[in-house]
PDB file of C-alpha atoms in Angstrom:
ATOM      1  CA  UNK A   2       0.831 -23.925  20.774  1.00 52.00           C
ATOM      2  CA  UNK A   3       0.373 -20.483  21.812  1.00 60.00           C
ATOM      3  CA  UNK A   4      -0.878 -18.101  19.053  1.00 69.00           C
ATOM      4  CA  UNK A   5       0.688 -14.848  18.783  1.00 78.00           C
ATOM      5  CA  UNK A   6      -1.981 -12.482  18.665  1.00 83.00           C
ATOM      6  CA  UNK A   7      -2.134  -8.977  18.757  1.00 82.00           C
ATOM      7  CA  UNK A   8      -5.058  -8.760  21.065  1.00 81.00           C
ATOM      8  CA  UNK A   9      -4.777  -4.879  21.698  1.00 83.00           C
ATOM      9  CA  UNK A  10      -8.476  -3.543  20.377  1.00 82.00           C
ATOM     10  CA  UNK A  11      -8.562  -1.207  17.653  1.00 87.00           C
ATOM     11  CA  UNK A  12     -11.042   1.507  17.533  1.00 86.00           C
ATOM     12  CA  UNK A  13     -14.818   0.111  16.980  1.00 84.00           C
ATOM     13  CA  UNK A  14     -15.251   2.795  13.478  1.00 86.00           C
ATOM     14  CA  UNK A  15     -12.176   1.430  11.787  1.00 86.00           C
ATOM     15  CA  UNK A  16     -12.959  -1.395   8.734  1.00 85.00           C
ATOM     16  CA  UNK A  17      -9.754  -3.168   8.814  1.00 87.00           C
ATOM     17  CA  UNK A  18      -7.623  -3.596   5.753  1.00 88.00           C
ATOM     18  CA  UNK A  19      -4.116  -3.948   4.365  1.00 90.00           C
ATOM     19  CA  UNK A  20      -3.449  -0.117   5.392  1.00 93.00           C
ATOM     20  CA  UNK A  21      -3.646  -0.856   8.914  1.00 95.00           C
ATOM     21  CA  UNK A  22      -0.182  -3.299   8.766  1.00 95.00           C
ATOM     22  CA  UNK A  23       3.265  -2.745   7.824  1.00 96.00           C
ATOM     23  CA  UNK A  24       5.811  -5.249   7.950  1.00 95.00           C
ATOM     24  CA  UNK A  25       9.384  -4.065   8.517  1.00 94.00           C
ATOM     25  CA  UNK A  26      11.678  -5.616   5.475  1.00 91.00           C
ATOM     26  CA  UNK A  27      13.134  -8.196   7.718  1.00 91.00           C
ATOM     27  CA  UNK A  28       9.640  -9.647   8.694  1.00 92.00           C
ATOM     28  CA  UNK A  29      10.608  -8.913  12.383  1.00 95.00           C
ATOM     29  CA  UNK A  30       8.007  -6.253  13.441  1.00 96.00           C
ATOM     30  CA  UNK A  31       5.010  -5.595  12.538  1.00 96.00           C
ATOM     31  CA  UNK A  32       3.260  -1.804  12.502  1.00 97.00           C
ATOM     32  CA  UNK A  33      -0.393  -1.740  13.321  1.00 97.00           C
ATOM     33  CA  UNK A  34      -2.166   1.429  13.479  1.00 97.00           C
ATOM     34  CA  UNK A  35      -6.727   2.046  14.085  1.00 95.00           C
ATOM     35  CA  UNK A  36      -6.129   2.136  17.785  1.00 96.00           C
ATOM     36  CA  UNK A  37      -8.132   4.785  19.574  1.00 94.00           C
ATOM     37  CA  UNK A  38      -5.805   5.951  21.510  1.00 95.00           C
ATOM     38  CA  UNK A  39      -4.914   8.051  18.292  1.00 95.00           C
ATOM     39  CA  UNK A  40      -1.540   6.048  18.369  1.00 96.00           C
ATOM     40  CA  UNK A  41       0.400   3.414  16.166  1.00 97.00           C
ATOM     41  CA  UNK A  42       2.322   0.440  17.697  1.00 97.00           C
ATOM     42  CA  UNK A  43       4.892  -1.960  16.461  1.00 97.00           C
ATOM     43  CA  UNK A  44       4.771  -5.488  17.483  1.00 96.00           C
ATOM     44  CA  UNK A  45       7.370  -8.384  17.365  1.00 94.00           C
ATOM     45  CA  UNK A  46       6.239 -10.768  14.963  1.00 93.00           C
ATOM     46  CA  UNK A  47       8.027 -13.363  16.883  1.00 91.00           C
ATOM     47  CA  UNK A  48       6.530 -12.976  20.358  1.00 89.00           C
ATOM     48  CA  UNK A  49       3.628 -10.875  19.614  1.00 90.00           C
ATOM     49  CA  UNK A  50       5.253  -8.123  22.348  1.00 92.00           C
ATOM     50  CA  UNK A  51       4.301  -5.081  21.859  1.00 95.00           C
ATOM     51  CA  UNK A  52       7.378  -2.895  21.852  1.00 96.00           C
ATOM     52  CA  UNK A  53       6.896   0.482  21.337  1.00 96.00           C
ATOM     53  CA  UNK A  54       3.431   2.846  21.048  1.00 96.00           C
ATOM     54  CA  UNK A  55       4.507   6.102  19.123  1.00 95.00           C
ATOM     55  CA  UNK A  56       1.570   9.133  18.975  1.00 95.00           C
ATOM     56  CA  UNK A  57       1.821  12.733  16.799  1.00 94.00           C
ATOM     57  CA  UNK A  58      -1.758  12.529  15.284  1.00 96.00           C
ATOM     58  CA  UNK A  59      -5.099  14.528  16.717  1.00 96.00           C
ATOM     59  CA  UNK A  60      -7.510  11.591  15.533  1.00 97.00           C
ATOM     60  CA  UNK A  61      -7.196   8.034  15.248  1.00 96.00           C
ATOM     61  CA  UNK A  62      -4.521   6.539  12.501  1.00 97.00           C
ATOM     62  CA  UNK A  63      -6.164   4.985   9.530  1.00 97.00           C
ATOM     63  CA  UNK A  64      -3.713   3.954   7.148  1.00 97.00           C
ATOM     64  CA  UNK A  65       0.344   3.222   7.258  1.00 98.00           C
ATOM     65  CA  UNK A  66       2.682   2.582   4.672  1.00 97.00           C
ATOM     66  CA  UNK A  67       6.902   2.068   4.325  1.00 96.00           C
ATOM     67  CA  UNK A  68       9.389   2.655   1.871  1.00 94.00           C
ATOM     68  CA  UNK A  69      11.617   0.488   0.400  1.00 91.00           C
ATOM     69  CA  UNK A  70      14.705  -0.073   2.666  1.00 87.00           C
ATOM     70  CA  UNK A  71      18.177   1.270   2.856  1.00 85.00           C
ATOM     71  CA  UNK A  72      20.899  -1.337   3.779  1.00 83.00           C
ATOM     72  CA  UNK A  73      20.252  -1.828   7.351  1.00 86.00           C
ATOM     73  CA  UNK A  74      17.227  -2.237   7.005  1.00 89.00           C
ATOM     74  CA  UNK A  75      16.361   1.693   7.886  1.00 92.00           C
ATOM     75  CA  UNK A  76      13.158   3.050   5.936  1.00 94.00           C
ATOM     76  CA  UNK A  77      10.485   5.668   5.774  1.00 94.00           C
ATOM     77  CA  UNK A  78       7.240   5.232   7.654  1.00 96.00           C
ATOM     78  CA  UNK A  79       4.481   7.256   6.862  1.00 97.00           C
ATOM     79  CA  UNK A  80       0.955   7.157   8.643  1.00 97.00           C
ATOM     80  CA  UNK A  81      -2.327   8.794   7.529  1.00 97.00           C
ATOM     81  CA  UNK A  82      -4.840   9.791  10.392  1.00 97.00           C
ATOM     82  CA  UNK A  83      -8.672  10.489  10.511  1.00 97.00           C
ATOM     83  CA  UNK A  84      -7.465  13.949  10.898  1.00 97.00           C
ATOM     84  CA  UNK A  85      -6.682  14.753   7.403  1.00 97.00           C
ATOM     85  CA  UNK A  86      -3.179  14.935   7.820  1.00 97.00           C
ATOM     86  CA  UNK A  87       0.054  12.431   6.917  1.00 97.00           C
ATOM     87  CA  UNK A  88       3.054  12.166   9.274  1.00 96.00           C
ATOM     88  CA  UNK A  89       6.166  10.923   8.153  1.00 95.00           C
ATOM     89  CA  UNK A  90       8.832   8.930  10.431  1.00 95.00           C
ATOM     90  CA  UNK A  91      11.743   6.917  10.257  1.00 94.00           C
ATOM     91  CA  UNK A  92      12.206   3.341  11.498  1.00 95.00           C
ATOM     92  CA  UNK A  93      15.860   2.559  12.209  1.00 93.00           C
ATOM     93  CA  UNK A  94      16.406  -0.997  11.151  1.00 92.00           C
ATOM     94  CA  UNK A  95      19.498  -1.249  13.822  1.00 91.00           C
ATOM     95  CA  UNK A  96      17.599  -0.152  16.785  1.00 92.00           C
ATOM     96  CA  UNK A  97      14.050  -1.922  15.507  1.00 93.00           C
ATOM     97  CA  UNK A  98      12.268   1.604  16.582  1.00 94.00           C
ATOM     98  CA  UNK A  99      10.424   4.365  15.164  1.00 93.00           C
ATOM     99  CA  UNK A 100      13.123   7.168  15.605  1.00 79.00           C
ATOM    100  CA  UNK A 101      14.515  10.306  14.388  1.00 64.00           C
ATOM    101  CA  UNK A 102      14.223  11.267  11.169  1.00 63.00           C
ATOM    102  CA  UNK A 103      17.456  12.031   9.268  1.00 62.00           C
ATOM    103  CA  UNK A 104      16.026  15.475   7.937  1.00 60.00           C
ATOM    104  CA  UNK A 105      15.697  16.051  11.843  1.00 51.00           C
ATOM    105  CA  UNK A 106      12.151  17.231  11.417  1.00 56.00           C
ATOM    106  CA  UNK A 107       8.800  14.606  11.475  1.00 70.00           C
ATOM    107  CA  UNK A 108       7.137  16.173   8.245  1.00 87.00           C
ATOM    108  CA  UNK A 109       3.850  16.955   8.317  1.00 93.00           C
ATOM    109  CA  UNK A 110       1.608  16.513   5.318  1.00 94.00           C
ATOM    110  CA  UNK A 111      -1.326  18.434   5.043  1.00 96.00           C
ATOM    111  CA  UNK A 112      -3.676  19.274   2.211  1.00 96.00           C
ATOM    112  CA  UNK A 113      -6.475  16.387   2.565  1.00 97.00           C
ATOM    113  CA  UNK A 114     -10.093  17.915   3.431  1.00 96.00           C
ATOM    114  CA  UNK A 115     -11.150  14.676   4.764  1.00 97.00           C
ATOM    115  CA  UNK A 116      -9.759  11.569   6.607  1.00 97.00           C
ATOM    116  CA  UNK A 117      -6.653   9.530   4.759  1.00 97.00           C
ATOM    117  CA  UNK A 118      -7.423   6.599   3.569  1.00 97.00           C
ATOM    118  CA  UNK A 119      -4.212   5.315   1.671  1.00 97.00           C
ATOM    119  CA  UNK A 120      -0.950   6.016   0.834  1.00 98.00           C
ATOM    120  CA  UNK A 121       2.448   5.148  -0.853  1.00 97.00           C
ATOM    121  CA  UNK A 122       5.871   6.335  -0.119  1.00 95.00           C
ATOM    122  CA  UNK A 123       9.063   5.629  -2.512  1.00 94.00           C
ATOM    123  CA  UNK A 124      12.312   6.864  -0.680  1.00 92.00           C
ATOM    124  CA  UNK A 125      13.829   6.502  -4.270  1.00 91.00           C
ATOM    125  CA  UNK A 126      12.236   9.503  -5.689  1.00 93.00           C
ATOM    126  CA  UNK A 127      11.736  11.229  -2.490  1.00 93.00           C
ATOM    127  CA  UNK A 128       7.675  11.299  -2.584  1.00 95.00           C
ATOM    128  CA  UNK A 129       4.713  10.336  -0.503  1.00 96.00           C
ATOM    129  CA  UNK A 130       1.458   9.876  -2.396  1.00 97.00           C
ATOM    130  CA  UNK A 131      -2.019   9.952  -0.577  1.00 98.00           C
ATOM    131  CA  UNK A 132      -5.693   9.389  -1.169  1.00 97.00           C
ATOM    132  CA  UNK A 133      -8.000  10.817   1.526  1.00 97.00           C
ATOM    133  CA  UNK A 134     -12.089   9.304   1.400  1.00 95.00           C
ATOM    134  CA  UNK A 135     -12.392  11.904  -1.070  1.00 94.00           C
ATOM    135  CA  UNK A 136     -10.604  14.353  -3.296  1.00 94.00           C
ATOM    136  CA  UNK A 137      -8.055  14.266  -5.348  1.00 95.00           C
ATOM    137  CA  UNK A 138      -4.400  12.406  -4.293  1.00 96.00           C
ATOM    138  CA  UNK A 139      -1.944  14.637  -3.514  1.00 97.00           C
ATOM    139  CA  UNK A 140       1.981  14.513  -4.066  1.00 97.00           C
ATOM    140  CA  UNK A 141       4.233  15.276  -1.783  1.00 97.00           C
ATOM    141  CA  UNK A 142       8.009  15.686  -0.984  1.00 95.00           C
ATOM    142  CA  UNK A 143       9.399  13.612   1.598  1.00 93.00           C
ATOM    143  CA  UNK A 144      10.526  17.240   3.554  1.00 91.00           C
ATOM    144  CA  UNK A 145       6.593  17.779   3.619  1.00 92.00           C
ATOM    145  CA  UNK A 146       6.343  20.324   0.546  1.00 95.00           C
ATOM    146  CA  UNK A 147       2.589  19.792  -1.626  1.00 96.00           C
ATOM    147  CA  UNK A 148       3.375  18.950  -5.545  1.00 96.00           C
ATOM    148  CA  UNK A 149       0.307  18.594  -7.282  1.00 96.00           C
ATOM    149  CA  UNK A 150      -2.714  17.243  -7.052  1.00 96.00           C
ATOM    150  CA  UNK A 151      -3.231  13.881  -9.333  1.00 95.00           C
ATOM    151  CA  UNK A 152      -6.750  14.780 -10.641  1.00 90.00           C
ATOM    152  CA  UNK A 153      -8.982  11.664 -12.043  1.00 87.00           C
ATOM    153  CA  UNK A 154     -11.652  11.369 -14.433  1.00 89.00           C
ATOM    154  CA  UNK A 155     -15.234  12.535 -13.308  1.00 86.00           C
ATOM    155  CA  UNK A 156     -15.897   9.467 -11.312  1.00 84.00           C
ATOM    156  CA  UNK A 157     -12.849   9.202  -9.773  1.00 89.00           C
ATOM    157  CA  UNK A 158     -13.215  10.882  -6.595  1.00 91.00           C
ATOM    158  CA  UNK A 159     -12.833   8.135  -3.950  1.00 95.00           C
ATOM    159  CA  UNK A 160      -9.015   6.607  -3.979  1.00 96.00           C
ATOM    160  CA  UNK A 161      -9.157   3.387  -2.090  1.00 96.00           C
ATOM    161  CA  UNK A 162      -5.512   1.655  -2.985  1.00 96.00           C
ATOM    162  CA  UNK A 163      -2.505   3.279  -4.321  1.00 96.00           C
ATOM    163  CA  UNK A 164       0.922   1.558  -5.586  1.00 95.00           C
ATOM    164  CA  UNK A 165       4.039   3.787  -7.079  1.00 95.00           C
ATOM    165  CA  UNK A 166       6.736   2.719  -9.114  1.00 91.00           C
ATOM    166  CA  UNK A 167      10.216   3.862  -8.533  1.00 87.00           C
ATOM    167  CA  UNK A 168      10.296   4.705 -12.605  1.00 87.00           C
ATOM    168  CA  UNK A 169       7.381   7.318 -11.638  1.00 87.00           C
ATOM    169  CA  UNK A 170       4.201   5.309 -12.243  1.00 89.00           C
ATOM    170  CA  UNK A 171       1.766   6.200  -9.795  1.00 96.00           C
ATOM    171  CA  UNK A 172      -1.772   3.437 -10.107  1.00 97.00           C
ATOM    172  CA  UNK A 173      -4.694   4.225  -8.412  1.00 97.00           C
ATOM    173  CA  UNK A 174      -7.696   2.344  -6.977  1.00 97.00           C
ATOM    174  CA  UNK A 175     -10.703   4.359  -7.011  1.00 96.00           C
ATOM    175  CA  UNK A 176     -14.318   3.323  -5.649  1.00 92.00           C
ATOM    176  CA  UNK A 177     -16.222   0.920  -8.100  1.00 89.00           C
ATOM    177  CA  UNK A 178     -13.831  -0.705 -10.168  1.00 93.00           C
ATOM    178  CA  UNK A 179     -11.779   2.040 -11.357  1.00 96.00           C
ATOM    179  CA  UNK A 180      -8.160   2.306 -12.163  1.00 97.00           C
ATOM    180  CA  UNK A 181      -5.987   5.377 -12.854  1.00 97.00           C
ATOM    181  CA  UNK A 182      -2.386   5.160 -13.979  1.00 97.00           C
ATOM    182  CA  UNK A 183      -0.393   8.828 -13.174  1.00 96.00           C
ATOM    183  CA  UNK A 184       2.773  10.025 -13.838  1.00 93.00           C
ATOM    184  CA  UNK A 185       4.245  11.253 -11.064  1.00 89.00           C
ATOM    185  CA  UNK A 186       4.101  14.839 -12.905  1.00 91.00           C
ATOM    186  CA  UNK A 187       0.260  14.516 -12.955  1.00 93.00           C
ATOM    187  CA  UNK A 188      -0.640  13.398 -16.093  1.00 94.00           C
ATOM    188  CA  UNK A 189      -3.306  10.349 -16.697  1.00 95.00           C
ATOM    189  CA  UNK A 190      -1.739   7.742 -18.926  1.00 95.00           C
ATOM    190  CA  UNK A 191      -4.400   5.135 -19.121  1.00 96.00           C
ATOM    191  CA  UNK A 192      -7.299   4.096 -17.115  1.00 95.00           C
ATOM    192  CA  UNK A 193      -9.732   1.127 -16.752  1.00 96.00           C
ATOM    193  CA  UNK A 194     -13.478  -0.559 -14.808  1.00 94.00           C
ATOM    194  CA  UNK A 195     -12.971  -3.714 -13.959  1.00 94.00           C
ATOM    195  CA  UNK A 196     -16.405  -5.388 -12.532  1.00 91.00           C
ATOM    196  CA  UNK A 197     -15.110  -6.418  -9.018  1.00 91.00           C
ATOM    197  CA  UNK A 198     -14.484  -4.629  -5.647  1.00 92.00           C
ATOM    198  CA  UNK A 199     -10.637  -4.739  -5.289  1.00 94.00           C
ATOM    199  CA  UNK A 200      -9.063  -5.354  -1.943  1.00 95.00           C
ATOM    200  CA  UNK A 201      -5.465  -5.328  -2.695  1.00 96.00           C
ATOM    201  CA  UNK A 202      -3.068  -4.338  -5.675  1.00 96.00           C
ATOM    202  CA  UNK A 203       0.556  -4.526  -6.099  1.00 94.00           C
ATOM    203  CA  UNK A 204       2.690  -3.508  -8.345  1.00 94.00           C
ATOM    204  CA  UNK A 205       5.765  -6.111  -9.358  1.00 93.00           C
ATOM    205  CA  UNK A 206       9.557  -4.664  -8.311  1.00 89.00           C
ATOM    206  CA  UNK A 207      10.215  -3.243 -11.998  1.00 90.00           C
ATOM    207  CA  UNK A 208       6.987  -1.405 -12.266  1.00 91.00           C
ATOM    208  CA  UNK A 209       5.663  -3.309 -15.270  1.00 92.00           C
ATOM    209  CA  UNK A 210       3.370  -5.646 -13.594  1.00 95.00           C
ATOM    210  CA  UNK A 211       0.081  -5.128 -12.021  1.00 96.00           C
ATOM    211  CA  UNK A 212      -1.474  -7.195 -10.069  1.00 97.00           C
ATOM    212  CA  UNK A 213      -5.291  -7.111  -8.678  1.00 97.00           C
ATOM    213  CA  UNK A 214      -7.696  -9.430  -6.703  1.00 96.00           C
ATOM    214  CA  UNK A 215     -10.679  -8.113  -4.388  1.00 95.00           C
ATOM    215  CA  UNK A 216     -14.171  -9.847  -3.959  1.00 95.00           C
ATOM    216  CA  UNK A 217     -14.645 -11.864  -6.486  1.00 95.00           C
ATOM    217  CA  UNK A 218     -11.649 -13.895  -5.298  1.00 96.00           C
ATOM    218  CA  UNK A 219     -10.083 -13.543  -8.917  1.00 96.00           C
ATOM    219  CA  UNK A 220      -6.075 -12.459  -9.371  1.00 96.00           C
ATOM    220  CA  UNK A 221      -5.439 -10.575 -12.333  1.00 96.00           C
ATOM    221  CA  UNK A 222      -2.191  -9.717 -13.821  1.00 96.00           C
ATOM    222  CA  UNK A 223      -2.206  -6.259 -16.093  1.00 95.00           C
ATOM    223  CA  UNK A 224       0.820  -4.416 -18.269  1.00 94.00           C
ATOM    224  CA  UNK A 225       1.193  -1.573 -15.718  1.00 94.00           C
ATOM    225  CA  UNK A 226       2.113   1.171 -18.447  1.00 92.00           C
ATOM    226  CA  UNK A 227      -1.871   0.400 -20.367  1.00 94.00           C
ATOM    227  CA  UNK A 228      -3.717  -2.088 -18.540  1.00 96.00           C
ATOM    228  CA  UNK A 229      -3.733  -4.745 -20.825  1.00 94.00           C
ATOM    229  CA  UNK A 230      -4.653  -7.951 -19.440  1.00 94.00           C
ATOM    230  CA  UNK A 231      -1.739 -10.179 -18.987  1.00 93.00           C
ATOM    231  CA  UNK A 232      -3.094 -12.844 -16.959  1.00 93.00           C
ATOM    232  CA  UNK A 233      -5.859 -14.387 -14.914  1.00 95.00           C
ATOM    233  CA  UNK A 234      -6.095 -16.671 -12.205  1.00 95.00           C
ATOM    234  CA  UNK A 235      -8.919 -19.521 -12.008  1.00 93.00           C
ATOM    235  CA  UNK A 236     -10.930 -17.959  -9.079  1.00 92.00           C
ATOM    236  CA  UNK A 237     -10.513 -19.128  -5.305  1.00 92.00           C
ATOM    237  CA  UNK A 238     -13.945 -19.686  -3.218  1.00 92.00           C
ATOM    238  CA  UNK A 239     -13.476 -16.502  -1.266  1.00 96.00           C
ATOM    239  CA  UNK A 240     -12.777 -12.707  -1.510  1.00 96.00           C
ATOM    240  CA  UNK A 241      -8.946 -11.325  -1.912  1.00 96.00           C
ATOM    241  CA  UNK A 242      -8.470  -9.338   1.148  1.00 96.00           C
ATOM    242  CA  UNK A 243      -4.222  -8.692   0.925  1.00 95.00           C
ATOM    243  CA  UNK A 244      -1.187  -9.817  -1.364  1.00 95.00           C
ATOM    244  CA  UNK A 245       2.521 -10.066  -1.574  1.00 94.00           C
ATOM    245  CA  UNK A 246       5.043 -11.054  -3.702  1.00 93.00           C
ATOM    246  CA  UNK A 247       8.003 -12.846  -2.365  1.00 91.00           C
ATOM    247  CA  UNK A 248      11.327 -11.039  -2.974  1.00 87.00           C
ATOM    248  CA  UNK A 249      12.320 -13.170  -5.960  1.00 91.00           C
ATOM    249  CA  UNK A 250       9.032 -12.081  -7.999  1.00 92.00           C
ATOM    250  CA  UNK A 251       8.212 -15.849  -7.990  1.00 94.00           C
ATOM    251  CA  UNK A 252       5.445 -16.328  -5.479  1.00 96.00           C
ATOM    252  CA  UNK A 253       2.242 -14.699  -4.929  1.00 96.00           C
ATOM    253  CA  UNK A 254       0.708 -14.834  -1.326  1.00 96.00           C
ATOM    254  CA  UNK A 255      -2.639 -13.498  -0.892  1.00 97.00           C
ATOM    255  CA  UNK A 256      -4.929 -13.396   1.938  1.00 96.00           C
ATOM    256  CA  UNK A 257      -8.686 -14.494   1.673  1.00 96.00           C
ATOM    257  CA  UNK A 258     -12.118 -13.259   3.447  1.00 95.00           C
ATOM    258  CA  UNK A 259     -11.941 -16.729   4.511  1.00 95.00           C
ATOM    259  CA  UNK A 260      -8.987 -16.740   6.586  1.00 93.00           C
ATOM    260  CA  UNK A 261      -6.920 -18.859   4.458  1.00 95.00           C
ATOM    261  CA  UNK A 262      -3.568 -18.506   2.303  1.00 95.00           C
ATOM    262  CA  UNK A 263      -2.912 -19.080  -0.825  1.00 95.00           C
ATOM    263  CA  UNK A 264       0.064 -18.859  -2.561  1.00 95.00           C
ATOM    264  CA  UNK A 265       0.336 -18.841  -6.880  1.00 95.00           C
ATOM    265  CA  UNK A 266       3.158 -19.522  -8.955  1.00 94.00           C
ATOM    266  CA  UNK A 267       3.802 -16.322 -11.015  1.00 92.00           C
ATOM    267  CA  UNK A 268       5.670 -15.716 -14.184  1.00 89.00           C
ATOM    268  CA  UNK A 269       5.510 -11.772 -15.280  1.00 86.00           C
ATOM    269  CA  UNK A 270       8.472 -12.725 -17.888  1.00 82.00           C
ATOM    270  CA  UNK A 271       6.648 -15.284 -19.792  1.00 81.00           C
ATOM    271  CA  UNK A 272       3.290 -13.903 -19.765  1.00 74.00           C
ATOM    272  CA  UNK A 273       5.221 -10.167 -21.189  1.00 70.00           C
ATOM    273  CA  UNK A 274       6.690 -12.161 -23.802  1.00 70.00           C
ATOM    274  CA  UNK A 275       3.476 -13.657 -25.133  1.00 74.00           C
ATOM    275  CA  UNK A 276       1.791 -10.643 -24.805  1.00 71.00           C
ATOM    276  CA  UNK A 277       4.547  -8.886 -27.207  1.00 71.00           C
ATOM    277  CA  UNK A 278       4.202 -11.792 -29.603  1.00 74.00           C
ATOM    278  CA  UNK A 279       0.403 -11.785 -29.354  1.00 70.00           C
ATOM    279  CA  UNK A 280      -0.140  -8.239 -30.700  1.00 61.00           C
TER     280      UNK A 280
END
């Protein structure tokens, strides 16, 4: 059987991770950026074709994100580059490209002294949330305008995942185990160390659920709003390296170091309701 691959090479610096791929909402393309060519390029996820290479930044692309979708499957892109800035884009479900942006202007983000390393856009509330290797993240407007800055505790300096809520929850991965919860205004509501390396978080589609895994191979589940634990996983035999939850909230698919899927039964209703009953 022949393997679809996307054998294009990315650029030799780049330490791949679940910021270098989007998938479009109808699991028909696939958005891969790192390549040194300082471009990003969408892919078919049928074929493996490569089917269109689009460039804007000065350095190479490090990290891409997408909204949710409009009906049609239209949504925002938005890529972060080794050259401290963010570019925003729009990928027209209908056509399957990168194309014009409705506000007929590819907004440029700036504000990051250093490379971008994540990011989160939510088309509901019109904002694009980034972390760059270090410094603060910064808020902005979808039209490019610079909110705020969401300023952590002392030791959190180096944001390394981000996931936003469309009720205005903003959580943040920092360097060694540290977690962040923001309103979008800027103001820390809770924070936490957990004593593992993660790799990939998630928030669930109501923005109540949080849920972790990283090196130690563990999933976690945590009340969004104050981190308190809802849930753990026995642990697998390898490191968490991605996750997704299927559209009905049901299914949990995450990605291990060793190559392998894995797929949990999940259940944020039940474990809420014994956590209200518990305290």
């Amino acid at each position: 059987v022949n393997k679809r691959q996307i054998t294009d090479l990315v650029d030799q610096s780049i330490q791949i991770n679940t910021h270098c791929f989007v998938v479009t909402a109808d699991n028909r393309y696939i958005l891969v950026c790192g390549f040194w060519d300082k471009s990003f390029r969408v892919y078919s996820t049928e074929t493996g074709k490569l089917t269109q290479i689009v460039f804007g930044h000065w350095d190479v692309v490090t990290c891409l994100a997408r909204s949710e979708s409009y009906i049609g499957g239209d949504c925002y892109i938005v890529s972060g580059s080794r050259d401290a800035t963010l570019l925003l884009w729009y990928w027209s479900g209908r056509h399957h490209i990168i194309g014009d942006n409705p506000n007929n202007s590819e907004a440029v983000l700036t504000g990051h002294d250093h490379e971008v390393v994540c990011v989160s856009v939510c088309a509901e509330l019109g904002l694009v949330i980034s972390g760059a290797k270090e410094g603060p993240c910064l808020v902005h407007t979808i039209t490019g305008d610079l909110l705020r800055a969401l300023e952590g505790p002392e030791l959190c300096m180096q944001p390394r995942l981000i996931s936003v809520s469309s009720e205005g929850h903003c959580i943040i991965y920092y360097e060694r185990g540290r977690f962040c919860n923001f309103s979008i205004n800027g103001k820390l509501l809770a924070q936490m160390e957990v004593n593992d390396s993660s790799r990939a978080i998630l928030l669930s589609s109501d923005g109540q659920n949080l849920v972790t895994g990283g090196d130690n191979g563990v999933v976690e589940v945590w009340q969004a709003c104050d981190f308190k634990q809802l849930y753990i996983y026995p642990g697998c035999d390898a490191g968490i390296r991605a996750m997704d939850l299927s559209h009905d909230q049901r299914t949990l698919i995450t990605g291990m170091a060793s190559g392998s899927i894995v797929a949990f039964n999940i259940d944020f209703n039940r474990w809420h309701y014994e956590h209200q009953n518990r305290y």
